[in-house]
Coordinates of C-alpha atoms in Angstrom, one line a residue:
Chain A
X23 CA 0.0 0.0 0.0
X24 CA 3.2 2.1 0.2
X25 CA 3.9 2.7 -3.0
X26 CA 0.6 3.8 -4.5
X27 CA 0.5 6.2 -1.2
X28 CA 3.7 7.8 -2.8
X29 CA 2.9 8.2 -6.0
X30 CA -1.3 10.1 -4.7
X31 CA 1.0 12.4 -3.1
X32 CA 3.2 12.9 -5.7
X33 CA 0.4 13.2 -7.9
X34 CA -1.6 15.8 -6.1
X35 CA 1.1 18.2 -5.8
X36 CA 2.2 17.5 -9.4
X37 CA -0.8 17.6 -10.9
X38 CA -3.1 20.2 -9.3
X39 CA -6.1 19.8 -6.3
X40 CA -8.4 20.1 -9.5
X41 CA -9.0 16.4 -9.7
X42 CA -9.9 16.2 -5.8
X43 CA -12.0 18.8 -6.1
X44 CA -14.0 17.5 -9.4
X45 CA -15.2 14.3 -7.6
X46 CA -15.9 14.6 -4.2
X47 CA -16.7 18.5 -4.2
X48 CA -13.7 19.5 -2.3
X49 CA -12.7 20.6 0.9
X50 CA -11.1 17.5 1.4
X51 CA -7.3 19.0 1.1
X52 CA -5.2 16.6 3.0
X53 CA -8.3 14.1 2.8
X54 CA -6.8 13.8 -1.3
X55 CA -4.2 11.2 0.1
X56 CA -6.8 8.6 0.0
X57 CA -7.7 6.8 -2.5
X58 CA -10.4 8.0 -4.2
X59 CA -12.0 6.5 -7.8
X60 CA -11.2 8.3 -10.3
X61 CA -11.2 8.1 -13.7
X62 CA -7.8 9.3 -14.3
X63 CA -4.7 9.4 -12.0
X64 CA -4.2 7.6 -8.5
X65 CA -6.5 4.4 -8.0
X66 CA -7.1 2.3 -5.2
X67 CA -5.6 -1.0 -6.1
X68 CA -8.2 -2.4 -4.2
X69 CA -11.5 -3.9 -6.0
X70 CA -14.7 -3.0 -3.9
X71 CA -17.1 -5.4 -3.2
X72 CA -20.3 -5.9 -1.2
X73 CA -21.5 -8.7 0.6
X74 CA -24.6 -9.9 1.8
X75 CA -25.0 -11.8 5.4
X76 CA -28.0 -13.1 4.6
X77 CA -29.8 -14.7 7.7
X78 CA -33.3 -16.6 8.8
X79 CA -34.0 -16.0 12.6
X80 CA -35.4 -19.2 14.5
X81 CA -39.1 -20.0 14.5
X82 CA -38.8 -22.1 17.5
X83 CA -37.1 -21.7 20.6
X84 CA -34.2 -23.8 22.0
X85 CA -34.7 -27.0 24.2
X86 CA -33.7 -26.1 27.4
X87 CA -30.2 -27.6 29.4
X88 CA -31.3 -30.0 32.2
X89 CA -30.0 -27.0 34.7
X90 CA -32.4 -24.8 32.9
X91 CA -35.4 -27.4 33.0
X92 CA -34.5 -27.5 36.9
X93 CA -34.7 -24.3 37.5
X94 CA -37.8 -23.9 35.2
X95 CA -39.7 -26.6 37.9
X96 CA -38.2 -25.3 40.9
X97 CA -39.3 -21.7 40.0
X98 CA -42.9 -23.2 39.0
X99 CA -42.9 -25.2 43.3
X100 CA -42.1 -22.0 44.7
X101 CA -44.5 -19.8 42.9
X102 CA -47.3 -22.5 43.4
X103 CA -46.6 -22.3 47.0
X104 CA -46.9 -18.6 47.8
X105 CA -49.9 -18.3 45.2
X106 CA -54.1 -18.0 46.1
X107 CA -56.4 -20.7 45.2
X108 CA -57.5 -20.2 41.8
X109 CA -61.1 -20.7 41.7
X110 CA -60.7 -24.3 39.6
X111 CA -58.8 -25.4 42.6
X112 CA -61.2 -23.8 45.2
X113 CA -64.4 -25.8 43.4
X114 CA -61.7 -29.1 43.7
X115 CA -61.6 -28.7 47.5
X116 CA -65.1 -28.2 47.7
X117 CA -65.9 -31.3 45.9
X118 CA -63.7 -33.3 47.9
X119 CA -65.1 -31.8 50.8
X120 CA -68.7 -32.6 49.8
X121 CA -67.8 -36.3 48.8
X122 CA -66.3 -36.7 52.4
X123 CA -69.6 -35.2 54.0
X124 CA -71.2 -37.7 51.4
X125 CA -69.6 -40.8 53.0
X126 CA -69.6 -40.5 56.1
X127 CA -73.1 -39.1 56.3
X128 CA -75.9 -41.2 55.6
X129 CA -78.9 -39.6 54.4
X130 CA -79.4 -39.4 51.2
X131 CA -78.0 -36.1 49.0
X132 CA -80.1 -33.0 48.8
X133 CA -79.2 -31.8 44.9
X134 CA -79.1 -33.9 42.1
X135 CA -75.3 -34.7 41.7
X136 CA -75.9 -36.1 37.8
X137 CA -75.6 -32.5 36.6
X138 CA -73.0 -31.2 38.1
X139 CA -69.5 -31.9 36.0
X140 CA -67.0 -32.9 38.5
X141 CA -63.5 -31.3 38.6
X142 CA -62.0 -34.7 37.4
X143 CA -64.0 -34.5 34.6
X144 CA -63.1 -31.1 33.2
X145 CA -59.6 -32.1 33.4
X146 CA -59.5 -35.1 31.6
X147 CA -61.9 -33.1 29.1
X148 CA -59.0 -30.3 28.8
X149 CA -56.7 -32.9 28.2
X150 CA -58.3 -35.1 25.3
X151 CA -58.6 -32.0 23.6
X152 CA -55.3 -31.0 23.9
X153 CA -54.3 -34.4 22.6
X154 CA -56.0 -34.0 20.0
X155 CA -54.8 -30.9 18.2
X156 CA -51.7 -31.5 16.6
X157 CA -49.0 -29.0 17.1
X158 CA -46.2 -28.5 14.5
X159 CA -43.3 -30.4 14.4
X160 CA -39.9 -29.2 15.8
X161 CA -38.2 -31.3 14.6
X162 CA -38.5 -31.1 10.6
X163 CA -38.0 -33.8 8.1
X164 CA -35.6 -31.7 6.3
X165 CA -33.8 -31.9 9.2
X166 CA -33.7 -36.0 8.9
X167 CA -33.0 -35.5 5.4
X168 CA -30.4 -33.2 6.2
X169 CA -31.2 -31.3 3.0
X170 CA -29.2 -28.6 3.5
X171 CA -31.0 -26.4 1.1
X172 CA -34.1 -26.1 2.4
X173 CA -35.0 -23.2 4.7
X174 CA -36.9 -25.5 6.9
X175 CA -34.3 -27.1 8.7
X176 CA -32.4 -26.3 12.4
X177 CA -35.9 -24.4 13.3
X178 CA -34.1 -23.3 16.3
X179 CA -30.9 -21.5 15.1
X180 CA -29.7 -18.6 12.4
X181 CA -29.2 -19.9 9.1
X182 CA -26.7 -18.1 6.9
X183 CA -27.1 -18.1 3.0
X184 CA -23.9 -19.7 1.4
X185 CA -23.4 -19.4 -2.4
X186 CA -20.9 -21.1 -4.5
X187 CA -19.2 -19.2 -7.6
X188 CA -16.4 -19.6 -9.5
X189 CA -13.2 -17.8 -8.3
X190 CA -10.3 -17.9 -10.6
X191 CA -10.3 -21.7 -11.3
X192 CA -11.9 -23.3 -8.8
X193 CA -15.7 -23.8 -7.0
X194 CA -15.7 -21.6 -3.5
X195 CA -18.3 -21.2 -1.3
X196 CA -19.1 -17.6 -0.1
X197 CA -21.1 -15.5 0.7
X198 CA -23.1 -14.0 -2.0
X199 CA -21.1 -11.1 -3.0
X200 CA -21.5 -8.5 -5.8
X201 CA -18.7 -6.0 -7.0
X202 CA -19.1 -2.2 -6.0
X203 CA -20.5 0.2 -8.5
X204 CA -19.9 3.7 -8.5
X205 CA -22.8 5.9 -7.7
X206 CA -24.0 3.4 -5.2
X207 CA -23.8 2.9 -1.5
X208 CA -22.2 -0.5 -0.4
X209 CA -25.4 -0.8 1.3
X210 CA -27.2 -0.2 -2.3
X211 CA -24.6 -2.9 -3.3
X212 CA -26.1 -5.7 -1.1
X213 CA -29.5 -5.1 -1.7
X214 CA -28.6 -5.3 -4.9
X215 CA -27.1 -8.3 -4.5
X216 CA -30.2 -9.7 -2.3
X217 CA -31.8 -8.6 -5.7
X218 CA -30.0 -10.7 -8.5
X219 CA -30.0 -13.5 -6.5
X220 CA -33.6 -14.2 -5.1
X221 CA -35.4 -12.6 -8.4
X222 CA -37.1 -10.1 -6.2
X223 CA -38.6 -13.0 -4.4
X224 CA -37.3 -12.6 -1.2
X225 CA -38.0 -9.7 1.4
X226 CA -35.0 -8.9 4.2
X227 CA -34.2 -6.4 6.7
X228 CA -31.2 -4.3 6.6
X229 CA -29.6 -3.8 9.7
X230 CA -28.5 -0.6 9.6
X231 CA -26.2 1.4 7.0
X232 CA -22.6 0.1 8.6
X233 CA -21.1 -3.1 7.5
X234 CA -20.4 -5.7 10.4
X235 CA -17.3 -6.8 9.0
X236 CA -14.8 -6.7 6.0
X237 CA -12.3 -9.4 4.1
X238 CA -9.7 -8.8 2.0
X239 CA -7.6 -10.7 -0.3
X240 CA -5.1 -10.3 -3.0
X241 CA -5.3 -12.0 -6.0
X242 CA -2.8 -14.6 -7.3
X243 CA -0.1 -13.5 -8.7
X244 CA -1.2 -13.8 -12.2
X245 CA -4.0 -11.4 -11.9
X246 CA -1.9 -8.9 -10.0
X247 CA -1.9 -5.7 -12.0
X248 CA -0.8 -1.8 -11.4
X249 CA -4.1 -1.1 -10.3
X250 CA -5.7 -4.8 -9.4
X251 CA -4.2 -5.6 -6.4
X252 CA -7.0 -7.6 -4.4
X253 CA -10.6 -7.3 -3.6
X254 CA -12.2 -6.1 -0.3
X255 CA -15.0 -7.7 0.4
X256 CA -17.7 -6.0 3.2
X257 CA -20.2 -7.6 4.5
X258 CA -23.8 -6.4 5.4
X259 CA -25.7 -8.1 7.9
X260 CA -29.9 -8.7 6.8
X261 CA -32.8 -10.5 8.3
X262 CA -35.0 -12.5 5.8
X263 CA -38.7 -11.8 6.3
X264 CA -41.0 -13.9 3.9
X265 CA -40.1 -15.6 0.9
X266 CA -37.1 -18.2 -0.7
X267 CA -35.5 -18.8 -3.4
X268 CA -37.6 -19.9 -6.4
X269 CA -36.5 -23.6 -7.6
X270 CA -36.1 -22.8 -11.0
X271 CA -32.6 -21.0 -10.5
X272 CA -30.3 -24.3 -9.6
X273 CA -27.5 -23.2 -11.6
X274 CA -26.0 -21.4 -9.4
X275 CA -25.8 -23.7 -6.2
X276 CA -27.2 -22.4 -2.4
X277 CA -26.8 -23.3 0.7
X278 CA -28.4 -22.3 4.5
X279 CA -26.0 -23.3 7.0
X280 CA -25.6 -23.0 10.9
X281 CA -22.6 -21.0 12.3
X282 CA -21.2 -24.6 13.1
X283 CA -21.6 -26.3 10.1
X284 CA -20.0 -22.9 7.9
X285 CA -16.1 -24.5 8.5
X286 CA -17.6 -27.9 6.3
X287 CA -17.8 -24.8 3.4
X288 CA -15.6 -21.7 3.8
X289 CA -11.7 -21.3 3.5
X290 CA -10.2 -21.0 7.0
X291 CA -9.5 -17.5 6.1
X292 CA -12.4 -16.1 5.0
X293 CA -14.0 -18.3 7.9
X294 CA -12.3 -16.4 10.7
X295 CA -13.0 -13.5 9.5
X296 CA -16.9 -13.8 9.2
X297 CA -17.7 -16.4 12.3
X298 CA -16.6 -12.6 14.5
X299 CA -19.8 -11.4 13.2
X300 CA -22.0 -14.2 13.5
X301 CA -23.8 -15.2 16.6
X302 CA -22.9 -18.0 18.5
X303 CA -26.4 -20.8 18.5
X304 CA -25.5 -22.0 22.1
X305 CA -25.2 -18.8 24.2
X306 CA -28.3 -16.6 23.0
X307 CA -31.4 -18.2 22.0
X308 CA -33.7 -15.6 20.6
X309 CA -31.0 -12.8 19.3
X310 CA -29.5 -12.3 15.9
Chain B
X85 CA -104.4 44.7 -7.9
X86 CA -107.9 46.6 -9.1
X87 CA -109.4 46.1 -5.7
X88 CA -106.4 47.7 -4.4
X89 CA -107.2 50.9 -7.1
X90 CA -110.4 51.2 -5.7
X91 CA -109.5 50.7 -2.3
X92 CA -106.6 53.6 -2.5
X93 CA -109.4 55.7 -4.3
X94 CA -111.6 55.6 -2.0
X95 CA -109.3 55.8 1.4
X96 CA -107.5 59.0 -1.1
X97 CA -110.7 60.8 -2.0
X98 CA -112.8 61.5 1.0
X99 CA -111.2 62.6 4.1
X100 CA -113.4 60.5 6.2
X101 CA -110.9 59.6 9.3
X102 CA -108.4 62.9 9.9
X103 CA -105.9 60.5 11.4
X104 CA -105.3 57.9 9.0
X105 CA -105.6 61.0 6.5
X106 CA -102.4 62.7 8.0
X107 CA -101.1 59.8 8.2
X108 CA -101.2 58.3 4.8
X109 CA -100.3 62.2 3.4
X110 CA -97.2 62.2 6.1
X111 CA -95.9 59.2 5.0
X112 CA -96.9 59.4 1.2
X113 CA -93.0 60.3 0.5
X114 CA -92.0 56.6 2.0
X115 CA -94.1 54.8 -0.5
X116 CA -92.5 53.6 -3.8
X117 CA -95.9 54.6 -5.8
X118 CA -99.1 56.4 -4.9
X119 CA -101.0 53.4 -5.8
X120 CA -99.2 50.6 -3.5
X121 CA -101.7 49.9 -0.8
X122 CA -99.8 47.0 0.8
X123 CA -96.8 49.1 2.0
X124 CA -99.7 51.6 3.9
X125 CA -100.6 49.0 6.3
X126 CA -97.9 47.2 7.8
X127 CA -99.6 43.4 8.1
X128 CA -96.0 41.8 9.0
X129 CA -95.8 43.7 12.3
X130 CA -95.5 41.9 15.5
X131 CA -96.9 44.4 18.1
X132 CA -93.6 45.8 19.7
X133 CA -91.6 43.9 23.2
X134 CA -91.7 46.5 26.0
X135 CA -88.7 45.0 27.8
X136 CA -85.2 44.9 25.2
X137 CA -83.0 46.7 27.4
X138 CA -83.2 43.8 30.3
X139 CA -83.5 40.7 28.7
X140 CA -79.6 40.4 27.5
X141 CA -78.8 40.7 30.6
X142 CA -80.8 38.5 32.0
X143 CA -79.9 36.2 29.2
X144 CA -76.2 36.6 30.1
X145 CA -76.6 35.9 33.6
X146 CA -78.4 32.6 32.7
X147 CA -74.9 31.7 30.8
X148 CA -72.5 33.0 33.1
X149 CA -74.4 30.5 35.8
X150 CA -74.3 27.7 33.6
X151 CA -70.4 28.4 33.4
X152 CA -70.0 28.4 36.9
X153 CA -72.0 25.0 37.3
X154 CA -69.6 23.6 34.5
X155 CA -66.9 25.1 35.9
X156 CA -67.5 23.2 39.2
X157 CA -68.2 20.0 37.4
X158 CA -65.0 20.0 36.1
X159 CA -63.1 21.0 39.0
X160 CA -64.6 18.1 41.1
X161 CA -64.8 15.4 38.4
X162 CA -61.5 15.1 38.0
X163 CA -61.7 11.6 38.0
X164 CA -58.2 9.5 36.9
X165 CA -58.4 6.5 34.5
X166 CA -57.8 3.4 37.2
X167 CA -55.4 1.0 36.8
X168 CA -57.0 -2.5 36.7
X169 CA -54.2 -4.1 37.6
X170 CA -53.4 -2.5 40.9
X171 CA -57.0 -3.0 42.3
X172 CA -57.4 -6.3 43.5
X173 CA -60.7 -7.9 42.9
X174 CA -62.7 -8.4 46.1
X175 CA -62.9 -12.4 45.1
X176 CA -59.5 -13.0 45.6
X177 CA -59.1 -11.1 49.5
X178 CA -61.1 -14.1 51.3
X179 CA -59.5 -15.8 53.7
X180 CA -60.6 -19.1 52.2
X181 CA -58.4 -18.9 49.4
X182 CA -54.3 -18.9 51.4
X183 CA -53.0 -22.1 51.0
X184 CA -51.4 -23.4 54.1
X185 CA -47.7 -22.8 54.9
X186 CA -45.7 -25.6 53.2
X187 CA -43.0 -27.0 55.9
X188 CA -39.8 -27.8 54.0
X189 CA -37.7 -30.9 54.8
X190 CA -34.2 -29.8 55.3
X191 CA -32.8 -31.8 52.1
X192 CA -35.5 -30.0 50.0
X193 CA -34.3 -26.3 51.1
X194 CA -30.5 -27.5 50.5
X195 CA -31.2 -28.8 47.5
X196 CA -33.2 -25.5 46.4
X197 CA -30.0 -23.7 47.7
X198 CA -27.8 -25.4 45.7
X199 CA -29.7 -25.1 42.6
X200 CA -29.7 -21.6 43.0
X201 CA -25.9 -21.0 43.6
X202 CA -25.8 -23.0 40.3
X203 CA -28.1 -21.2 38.4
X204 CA -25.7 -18.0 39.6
X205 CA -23.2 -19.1 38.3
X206 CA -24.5 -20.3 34.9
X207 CA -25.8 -16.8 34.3
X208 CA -23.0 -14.9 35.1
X209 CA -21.2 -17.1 32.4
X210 CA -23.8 -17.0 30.2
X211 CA -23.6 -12.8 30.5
X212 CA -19.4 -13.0 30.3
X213 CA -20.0 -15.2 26.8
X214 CA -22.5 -12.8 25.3
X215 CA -20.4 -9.5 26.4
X216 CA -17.8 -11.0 24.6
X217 CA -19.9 -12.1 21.7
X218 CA -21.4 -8.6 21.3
X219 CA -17.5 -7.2 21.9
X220 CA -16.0 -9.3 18.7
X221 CA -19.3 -8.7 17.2
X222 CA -18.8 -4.7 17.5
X223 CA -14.6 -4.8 17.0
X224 CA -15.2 -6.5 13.6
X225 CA -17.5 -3.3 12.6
X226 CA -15.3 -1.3 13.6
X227 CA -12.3 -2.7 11.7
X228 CA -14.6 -2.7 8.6
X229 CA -15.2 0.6 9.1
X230 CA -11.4 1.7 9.2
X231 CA -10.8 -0.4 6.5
X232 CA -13.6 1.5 4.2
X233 CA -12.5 4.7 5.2
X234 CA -8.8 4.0 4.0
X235 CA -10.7 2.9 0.6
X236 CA -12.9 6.0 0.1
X237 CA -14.3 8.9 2.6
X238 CA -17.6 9.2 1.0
X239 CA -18.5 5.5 1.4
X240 CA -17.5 5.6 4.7
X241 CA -19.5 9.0 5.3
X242 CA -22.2 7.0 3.7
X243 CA -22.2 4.2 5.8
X244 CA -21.6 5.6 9.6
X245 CA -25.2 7.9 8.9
X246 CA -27.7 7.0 10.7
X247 CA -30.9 4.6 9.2
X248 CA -34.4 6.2 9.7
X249 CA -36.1 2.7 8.3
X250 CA -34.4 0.0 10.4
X251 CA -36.7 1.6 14.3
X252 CA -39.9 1.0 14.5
X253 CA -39.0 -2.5 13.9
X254 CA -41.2 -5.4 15.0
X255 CA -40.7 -9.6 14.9
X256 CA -42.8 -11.9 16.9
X257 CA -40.3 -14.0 18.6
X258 CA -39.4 -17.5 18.4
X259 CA -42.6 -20.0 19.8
X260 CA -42.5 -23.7 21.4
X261 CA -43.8 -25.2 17.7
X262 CA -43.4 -23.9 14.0
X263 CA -46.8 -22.8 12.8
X264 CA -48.4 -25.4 11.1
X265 CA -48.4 -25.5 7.6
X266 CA -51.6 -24.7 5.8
X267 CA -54.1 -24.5 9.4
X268 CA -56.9 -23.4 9.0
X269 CA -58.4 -21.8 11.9
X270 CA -61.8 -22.2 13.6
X271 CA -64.4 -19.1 12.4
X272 CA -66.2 -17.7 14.3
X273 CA -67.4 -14.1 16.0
X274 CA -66.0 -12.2 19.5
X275 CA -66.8 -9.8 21.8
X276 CA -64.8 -7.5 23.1
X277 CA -65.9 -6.2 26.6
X278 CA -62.6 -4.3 27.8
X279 CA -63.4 -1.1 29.4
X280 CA -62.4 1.7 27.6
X281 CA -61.6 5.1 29.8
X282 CA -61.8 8.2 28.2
X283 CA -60.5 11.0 30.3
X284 CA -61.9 14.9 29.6
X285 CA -59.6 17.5 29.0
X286 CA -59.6 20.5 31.3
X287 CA -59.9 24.0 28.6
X288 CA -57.8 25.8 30.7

């Protein structure tokens, strides 16, 4: 980065401030050092490129540690003990009071018992019904499958959007990525990339204008040129609201993938760099 | 209008009554024609109110006591919207309803010590994990960010501005189940009976 440092400064005292001034409306005056884009003169060697994080938020909450489920009971006893009778449990104790009275007296009883629904039986009505209606499952069958392309599975943890392209030679997986144009926000940049690659089918949150982190490589040394150094990559961080990818686009391949299962896919590199910006599934349940 | 001719002619002609004959030749210069009988007689008269100077007053007395009463109203009525939840429902203050102390064993309350010194402990490392989380989480921003503004100032202007759209944001949090797929629900009607309060506004 030395060297093209040298030269911008060499260049702007050479040259005049009237190329800072045409692009970024001046003012900037010692500002000119960096690298700015244009058209002629000092360039950043560096290609711009913006990323998408795209993630799904759990549907269903986590199953609980065995401390947890513990403490879940214990809290339940203690609040159980200091509480009222609710008035269910006030017409139990009056039934069992009247079927004592019932037993040990002998004459016969003064109101006809047939009507009146006993306590046991409201309870075991509450609980066929509740048998009955079938809750979803939380535990998928794309999860059995393991289909790892379906949005359906790990209900209970983010999944991250991984894409695979062609780099150079070779398959990588990555995040979907999209290279900077001028005139644009890197933001702009995401969404556009959110755009291309869903077909306008899918609808995601932005959080916020800032990206939550950055890589950077340099190309192989066959690529290398004056002004081509590397690429920066910066990712943006979004929250996917409705809608999936459409299943006639399998040419370019997906996949939505837990924070643990991302080193089966990324370069240990790249991998560092974006599991500082991801959530950890174990430690928060309900956060992004 | 001929009747009226004749009418006019003969009320004109003979001076039978001297005062309605002043009259009509006093007030002959008010008329728009000699021959308009209608305008002699005024028919639309009411006959005229003796008292006009008092009854605005009394009029505005009447209001200015109706003030006061409102006035008053509102002073006393000043009535605040209650809180449901603070006023315990009479039901639940009988006697018959406190369960009776439970008598812990002495392995029960050590065991429920225990838990809780363990449950401590699990939170406090569950809060050190995610104050770590959230620190990597924020140190990776901020490196981004350095590393956008060596690449170009206006991006990085662009990107540390602040995003109207992102609050009021709302998400219904993660639930027990996944909804079922396809459910259609049961139809039918409610009611709702909540109280609503409204509360008058002083004009002051």
């Amino acid at each position: 980065m030395a060297a093209p440092v040298r030269a911008t400064l060499l260049g702007v005292r050479a040259g005049g401030w009237r190329r800072c001034d045409r692009l970024w409306g001046g003012g900037l005056g010692s500002r000119c050092l960096a690298l700015q884009a244009a058209p002629s003169g000092s360039r950043s060697p560096w290609r711009l490129l913006g990323a998408l994080c795209l993630q799904r938020p759990p549907l269903i909450s986590k199953p609980l540690t065995p401390l947890q489920e513990e403490m879940a009971t214990l809290l339940q006893q203690i609040e159980t003990e200091k509480s009222l009778y609710s008035d269910h449990e006030l017409r139990a104790l009056d039934e069992a009071q009247r079927l004592a009275k019932k037993k040990t007296d002998l004459f016969d009883d003064e109101q006809d018992e047939k009507d009146i629904m006993h306590v046991q039986d409201l309870e075991d009505m509450w609980e066929q019904t509740f048998q009955q209606f079938k809750l979803g499952a939380r535990v998928t069958e794309a999860d059995e499958k393991n289909d790892q392309t379906s949005l359906h599975r790990k209900l209970d943890t983010n999944l991250v959007l991984l894409v695979r392209e062609k780099l150079g030679d070779h398959d990588v997986w990555l995040l979907p990525q999209v290279e900077w144009q001028p005139g644009e926000t890197l933001r702009g940049t995401a969404e556009r990339t959110l755009a291309t690659l869903s077909e306008n089918n899918m609808k995601a949150k932005f959080l916020g204008n800032a990206p939550c982190g950055y890589y950077k490589f340099k190309f192989p040394q066959a690529m290398r040129t004056e002004s081509n150094l590397g690429a920066k990559v910066f990712f943006f961080k979004a929250l996917l609201l409705t809608g999936d990818f459409s299943q006639a686009g399998k040419k370019s391949q997906h996949v939505w993938v837990s924070k643990e299962e991302l080193g089966d896919y990324l370069q240990p590199r790249y991998l560092a760099q974006v599991r500082k910006f991801l959530l950890d599934s174990n430690g928060l349940s309900c956060l992004w | 209008c001929q009747a009226g001719l004749e009418l006019t002619a003969i009320l004109l002609l003979p001076p039978r009554l001297p005062g309605t004959c002043r009259a009509q030749t006093r007030h002959t210069h008010q008329r728009a024609s000699l021959l308009s009988f209608w305008e002699l007689i005024p028919m639309r008269a009411e006959p005229l109110r003796k008292k006009k100077k008092v009854d605005p007053k009394k009029d505005q007395a009447a209001k200015d006591r109706l003030k006061k009463r409102i006035r008053k109203l509102e002073k006393a009525s000043q009535e605040l919207i209650p809180i449901e939840d603070f006023i315990t429902p009479l039901r639940l203050l009988d006697k018959s309803r406190q369960r009776s102390q439970v008598e812990l064993s002495l392995e029960e309350s050590e065991r429920r010590a225990l838990l809780l010194k363990k449950w401590s402990l699990y939170k406090q490392q569950e809060h050190e994990m995610e104050r770590d989380t959230i620190r990597t989480m924020v140190e990776a921003q901020q490196e981004a960010l350095q590393e956008l503004k060596l690449e170009s100032p206006e991006l990085y202007t662009e990107a540390i501005k602040r995003d109207y759209s992102l609050f009021p944001f709302e998400k219904e949090g993660p639930y027990y189940t996944p909804p079922i797929y396809n459910y259609q629900p049961p139809e039918g009607r409610y009611n709702d009976i909540t109280k609503v309060y409204t509360q008058v506004e002083l004009k002051r």
